[in-house]
Coordinates of C-alpha atoms and ligand atoms in Angstrom, one line a residue:
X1 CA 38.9 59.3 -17.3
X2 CA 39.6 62.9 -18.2
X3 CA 43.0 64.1 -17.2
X4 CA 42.5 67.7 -17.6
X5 CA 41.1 68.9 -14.3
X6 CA 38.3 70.5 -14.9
X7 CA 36.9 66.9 -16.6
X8 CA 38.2 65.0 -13.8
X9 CA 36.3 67.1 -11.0
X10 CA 33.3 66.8 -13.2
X11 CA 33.3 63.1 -13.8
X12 CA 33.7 62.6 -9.9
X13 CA 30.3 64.7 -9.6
X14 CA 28.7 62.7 -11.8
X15 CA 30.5 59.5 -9.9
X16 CA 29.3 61.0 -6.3
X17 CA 25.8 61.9 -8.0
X18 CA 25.3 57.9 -9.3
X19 CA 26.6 56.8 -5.9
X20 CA 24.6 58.4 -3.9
X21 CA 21.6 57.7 -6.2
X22 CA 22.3 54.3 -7.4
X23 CA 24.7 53.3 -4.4
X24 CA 27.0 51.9 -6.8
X25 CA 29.2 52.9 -9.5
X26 CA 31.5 51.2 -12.4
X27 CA 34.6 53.1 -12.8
X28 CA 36.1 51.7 -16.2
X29 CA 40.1 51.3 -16.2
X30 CA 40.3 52.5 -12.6
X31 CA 43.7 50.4 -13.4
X32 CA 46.5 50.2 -16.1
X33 CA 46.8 47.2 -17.4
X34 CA 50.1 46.2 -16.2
X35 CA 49.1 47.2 -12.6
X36 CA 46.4 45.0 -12.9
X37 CA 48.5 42.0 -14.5
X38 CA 51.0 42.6 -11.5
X39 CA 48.3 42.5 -9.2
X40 CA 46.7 39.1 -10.8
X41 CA 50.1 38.1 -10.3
X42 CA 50.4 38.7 -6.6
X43 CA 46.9 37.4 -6.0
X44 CA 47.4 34.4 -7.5
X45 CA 50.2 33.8 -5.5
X46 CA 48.7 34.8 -2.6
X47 CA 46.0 32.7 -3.0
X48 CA 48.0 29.8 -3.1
X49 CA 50.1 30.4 0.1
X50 CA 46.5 30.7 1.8
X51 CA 45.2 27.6 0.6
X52 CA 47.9 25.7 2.0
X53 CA 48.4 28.1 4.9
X54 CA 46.5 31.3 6.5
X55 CA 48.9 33.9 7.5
X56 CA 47.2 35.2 10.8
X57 CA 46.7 31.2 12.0
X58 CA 49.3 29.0 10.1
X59 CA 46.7 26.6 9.7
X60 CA 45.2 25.9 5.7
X61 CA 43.3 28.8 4.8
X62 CA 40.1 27.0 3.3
X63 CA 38.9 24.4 1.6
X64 CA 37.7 23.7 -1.7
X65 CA 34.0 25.3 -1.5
X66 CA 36.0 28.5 -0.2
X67 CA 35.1 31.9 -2.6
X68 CA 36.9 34.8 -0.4
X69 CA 40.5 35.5 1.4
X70 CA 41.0 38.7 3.8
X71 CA 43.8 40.5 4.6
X72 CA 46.0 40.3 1.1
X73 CA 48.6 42.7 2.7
X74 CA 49.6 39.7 6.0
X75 CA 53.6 40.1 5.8
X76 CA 53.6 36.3 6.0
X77 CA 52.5 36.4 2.0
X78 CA 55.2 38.2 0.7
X79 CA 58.2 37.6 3.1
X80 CA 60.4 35.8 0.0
X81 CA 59.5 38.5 -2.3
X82 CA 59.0 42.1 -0.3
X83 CA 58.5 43.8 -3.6
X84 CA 54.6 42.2 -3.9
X85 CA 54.0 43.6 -0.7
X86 CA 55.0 47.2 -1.8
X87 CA 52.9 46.2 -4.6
X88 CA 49.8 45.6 -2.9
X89 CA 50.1 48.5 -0.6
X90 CA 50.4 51.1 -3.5
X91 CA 47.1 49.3 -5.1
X92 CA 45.6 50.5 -2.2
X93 CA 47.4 54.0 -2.1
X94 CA 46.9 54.1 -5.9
X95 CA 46.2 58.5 -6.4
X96 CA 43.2 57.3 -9.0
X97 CA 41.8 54.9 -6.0
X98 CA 41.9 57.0 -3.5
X99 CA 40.7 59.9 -5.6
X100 CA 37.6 58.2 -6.6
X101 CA 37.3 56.7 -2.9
X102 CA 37.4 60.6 -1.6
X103 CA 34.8 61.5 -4.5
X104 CA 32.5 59.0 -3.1
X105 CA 32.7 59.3 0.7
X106 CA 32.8 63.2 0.5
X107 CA 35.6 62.6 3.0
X108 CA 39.1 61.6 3.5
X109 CA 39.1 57.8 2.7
X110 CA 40.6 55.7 5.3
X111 CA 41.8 52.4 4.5
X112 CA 40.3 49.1 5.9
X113 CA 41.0 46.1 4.3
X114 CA 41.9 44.0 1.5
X115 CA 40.0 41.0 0.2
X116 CA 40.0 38.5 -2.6
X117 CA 36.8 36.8 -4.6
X118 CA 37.7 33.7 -6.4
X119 CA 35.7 30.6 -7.5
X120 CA 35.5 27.8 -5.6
X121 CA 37.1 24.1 -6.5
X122 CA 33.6 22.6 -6.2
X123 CA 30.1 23.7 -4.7
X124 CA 29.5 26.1 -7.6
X125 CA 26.0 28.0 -6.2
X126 CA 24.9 31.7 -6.5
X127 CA 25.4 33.8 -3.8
X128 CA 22.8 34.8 -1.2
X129 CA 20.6 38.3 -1.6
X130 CA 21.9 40.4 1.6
X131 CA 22.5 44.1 3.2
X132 CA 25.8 44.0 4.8
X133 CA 23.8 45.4 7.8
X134 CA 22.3 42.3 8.5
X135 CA 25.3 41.0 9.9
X136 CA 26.0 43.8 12.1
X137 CA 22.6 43.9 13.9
X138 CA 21.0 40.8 13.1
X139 CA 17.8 42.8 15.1
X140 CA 15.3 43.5 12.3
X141 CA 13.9 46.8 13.9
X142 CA 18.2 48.0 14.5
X143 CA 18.4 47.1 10.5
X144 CA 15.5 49.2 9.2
X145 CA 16.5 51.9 11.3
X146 CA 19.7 52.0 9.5
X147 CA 18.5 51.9 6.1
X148 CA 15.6 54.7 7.1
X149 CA 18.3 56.8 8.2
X150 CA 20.7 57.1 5.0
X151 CA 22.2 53.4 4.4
X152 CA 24.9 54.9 6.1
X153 CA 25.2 56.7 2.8
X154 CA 28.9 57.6 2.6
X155 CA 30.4 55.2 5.2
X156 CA 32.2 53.0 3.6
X157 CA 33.1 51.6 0.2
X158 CA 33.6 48.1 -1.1
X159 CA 35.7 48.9 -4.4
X160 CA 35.9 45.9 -6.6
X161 CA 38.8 45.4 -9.0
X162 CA 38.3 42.7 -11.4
X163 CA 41.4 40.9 -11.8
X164 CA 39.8 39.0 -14.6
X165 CA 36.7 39.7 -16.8
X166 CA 33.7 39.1 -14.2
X167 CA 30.3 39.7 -14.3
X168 CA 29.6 37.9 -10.6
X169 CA 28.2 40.8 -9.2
X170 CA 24.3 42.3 -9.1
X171 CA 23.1 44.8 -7.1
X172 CA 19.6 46.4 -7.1
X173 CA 20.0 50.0 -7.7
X174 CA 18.6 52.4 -5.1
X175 CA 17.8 49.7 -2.3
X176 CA 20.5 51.8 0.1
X177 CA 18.3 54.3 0.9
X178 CA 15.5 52.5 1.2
X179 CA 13.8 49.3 3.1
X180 CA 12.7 46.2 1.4
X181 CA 9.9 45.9 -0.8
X182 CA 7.9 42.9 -0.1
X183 CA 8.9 40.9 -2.9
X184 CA 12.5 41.7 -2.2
X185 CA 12.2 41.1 1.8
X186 CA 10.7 37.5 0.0
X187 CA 13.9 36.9 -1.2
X188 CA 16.2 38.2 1.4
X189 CA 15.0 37.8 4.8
X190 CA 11.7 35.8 4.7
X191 CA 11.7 31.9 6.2
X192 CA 14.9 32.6 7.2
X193 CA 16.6 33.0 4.2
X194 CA 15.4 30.2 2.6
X195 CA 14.4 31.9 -0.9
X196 CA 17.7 34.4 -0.7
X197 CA 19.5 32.3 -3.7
X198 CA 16.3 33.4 -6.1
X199 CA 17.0 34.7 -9.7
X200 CA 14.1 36.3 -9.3
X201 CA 15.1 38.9 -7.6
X202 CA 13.2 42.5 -8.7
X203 CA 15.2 45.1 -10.4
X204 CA 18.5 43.4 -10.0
X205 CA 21.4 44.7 -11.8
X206 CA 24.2 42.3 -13.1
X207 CA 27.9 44.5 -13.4
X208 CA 30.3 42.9 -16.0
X209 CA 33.7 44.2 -15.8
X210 CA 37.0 43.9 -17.7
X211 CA 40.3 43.9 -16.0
X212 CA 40.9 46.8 -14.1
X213 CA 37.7 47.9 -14.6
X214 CA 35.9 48.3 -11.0
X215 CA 33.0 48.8 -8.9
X216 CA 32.4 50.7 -5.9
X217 CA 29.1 49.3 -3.8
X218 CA 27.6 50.6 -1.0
X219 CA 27.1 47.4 1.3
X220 CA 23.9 48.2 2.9
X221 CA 22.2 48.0 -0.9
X222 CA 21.0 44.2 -1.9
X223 CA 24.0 42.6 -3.5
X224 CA 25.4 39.4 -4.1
X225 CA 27.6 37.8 -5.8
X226 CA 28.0 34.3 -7.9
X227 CA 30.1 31.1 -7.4
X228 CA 30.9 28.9 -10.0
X229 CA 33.5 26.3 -10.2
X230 CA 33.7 26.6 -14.0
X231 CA 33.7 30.6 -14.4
X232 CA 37.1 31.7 -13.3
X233 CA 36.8 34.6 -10.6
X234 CA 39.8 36.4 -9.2
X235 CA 38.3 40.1 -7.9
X236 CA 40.4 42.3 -5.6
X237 CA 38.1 44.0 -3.0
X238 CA 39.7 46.9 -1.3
X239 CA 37.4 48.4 1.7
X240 CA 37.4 52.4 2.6
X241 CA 35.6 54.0 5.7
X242 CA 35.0 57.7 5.5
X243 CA 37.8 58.9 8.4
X244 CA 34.9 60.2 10.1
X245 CA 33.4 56.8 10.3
X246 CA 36.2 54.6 11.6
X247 CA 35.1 51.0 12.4
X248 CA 37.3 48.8 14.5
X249 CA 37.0 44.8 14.3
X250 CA 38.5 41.8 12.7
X251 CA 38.6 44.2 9.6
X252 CA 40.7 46.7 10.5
X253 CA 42.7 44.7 13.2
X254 CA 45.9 44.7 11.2
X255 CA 48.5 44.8 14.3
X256 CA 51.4 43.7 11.6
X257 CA 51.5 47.8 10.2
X258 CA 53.9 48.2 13.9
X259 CA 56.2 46.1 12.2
X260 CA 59.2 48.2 11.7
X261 CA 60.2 47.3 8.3
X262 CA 56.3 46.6 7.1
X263 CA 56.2 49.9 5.2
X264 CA 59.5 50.1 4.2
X265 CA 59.2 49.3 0.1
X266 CA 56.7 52.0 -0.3
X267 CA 56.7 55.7 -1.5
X268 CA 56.0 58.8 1.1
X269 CA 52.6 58.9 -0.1
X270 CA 51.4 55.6 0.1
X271 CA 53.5 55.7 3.8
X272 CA 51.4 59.0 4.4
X273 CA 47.9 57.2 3.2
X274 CA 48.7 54.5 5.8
X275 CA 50.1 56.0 8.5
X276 CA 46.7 57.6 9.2
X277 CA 45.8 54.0 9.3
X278 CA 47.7 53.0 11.6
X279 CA 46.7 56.1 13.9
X280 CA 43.0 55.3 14.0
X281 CA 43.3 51.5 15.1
X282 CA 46.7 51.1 16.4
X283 CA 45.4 52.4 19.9
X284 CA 42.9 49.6 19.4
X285 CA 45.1 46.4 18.4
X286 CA 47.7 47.1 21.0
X287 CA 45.3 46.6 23.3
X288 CA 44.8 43.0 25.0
X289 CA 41.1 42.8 24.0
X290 CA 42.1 42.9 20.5
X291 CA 43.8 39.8 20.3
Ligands
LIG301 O1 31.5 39.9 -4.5 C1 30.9 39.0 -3.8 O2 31.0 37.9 -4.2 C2 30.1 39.4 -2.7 C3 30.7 40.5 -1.9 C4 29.9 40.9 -0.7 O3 28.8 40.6 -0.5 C5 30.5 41.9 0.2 O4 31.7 42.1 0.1 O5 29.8 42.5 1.0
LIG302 FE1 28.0 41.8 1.1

């Protein structure tokens, strides 16, 4: 990236341009490398303390055929070493991040969660051709409505950091604004799902990334990802909402931020980032429901 800013505000036109044509875009070094190493670091750790024991259940986090872990940022990862949770949090606060988050949704970007991609112990398999709508409204006629009406085109972000090289992502350019072809609706939704592991799919686009290289999707395109025992994955997924589009579930239920000392490693700016966090949902997980 361009540091001068007249480059950088035209390299995020050309980022919101490919994003809202494409519905995803690479963003090369979105990282330093040492941010990135620190960050491996911390996930790797992480990951570990999860296997043997989920912070929001205290029970083992998953077992061997397990490919994803929510919610890096749990206090109950980093209570012998604070400093990896300051860490973590300024990943997400990271100026660059959030810069190319704002770039993207046209609007403040509001944080949601943190995730991790890794490969599984055994059950290698390719993952299954989906829209992240069709797990909010499982109702075919609710889905195509959605899609006809924009993708929800600037919603929300799923900004990929690869940890280590990876190239365990595809996406089909363009199928965010748009409903299924038939030979992709073959794949996806036909038979229930029973062809949605095909290679076959149309148009697919495989992204290979270095460390700290990333990818922002849009997750109502066709995407998926891949699951090998043998190819070493370690991908940090942070999640952003467009402020205007806040979206309250297990997600964004992070009641831990009320913790009094939960921000305390962190700068004014990453406290600044979250605190408007914290304002959206905290009305929400202080409530009884929530739980
Ligand atoms: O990266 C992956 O393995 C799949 C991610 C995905 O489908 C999602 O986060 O919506
Ligand atoms: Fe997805």
């Amino acid at each position: 990236m361009t540091t001068d800013a007249q480059g950088s505000v035209s390299s995020d036109q050309t980022l919101a341009h490919d994003w809202s044509q494409h519905g995803y875009v690479v963003v090369p070094k979105l990282l330093p490398a040492s941010t990135t190493q620190r960050l491996r670091d911390i996930a790797e750790d992480t990951l570990g303390q999860w296997r043997h024991c989920r912070a929001e259940t205290g029970e083992p986090g998953g077992g061997d055929e397990a490919t994803s872990m929510r919610h890096l940022n749990h206090p109950g990862y980093h209570r012998s070493d604070p400093a990896t949770l300051a860490a973590v949090l300024s990943g997400c606060a990271h100026p660059r991040i959030l810069q190319v988050a704002g770039a993207l949704l046209e609007d403040e970007p509001l944080f949601r969660c943190t995730s991790l991609f890794f490969n599984p112990v055994s059950n290698s398999r390719d993952g299954n051709w989906h829209r992240d709508s069709q797990f909010h409204c499982p109702d075919e006629d609710d889905e195509r409505k959605i899609i006809a009406d924009g993708g929800g085109v600037g919603r929300s972000i799923q900004l990929q950091i690869a940890l280590v090289p990876s190239d365990d992502v595809e996406v089909v350019p363009g199928s965010h604004v748009r409903w299924d072809t038939d030979a992709e609706y073959a794949i996806r939704r036909a038979d229930e799902g029973r062809n949605n592991t095909s290679p076959d799919m149309p148009g697919a686009k495989r992204v290979d990334l270095e460390p700290g290289d990333a990818v922002a999707f849009n997750p109502m395109g066709l995407h998926r990802g891949r699951y090998h025992t043998d190819r070493l994955r370690r991908t940090l997924m942070l999640t952003y909402t467009s402020a205007s589009h806040p979206r309250f579930d297990y997600f964004s239920n992070q009641p831990w931020f009320d913790d009094i000392d939960y921000l305390a490693g962190v700068s004014d700016a990453t406290r600044g980032f979250f605190s408007r966090f914290v304002e959206q949902y905290g009305p929400q997980w202080r409530t009884p429901e929530s739980d």
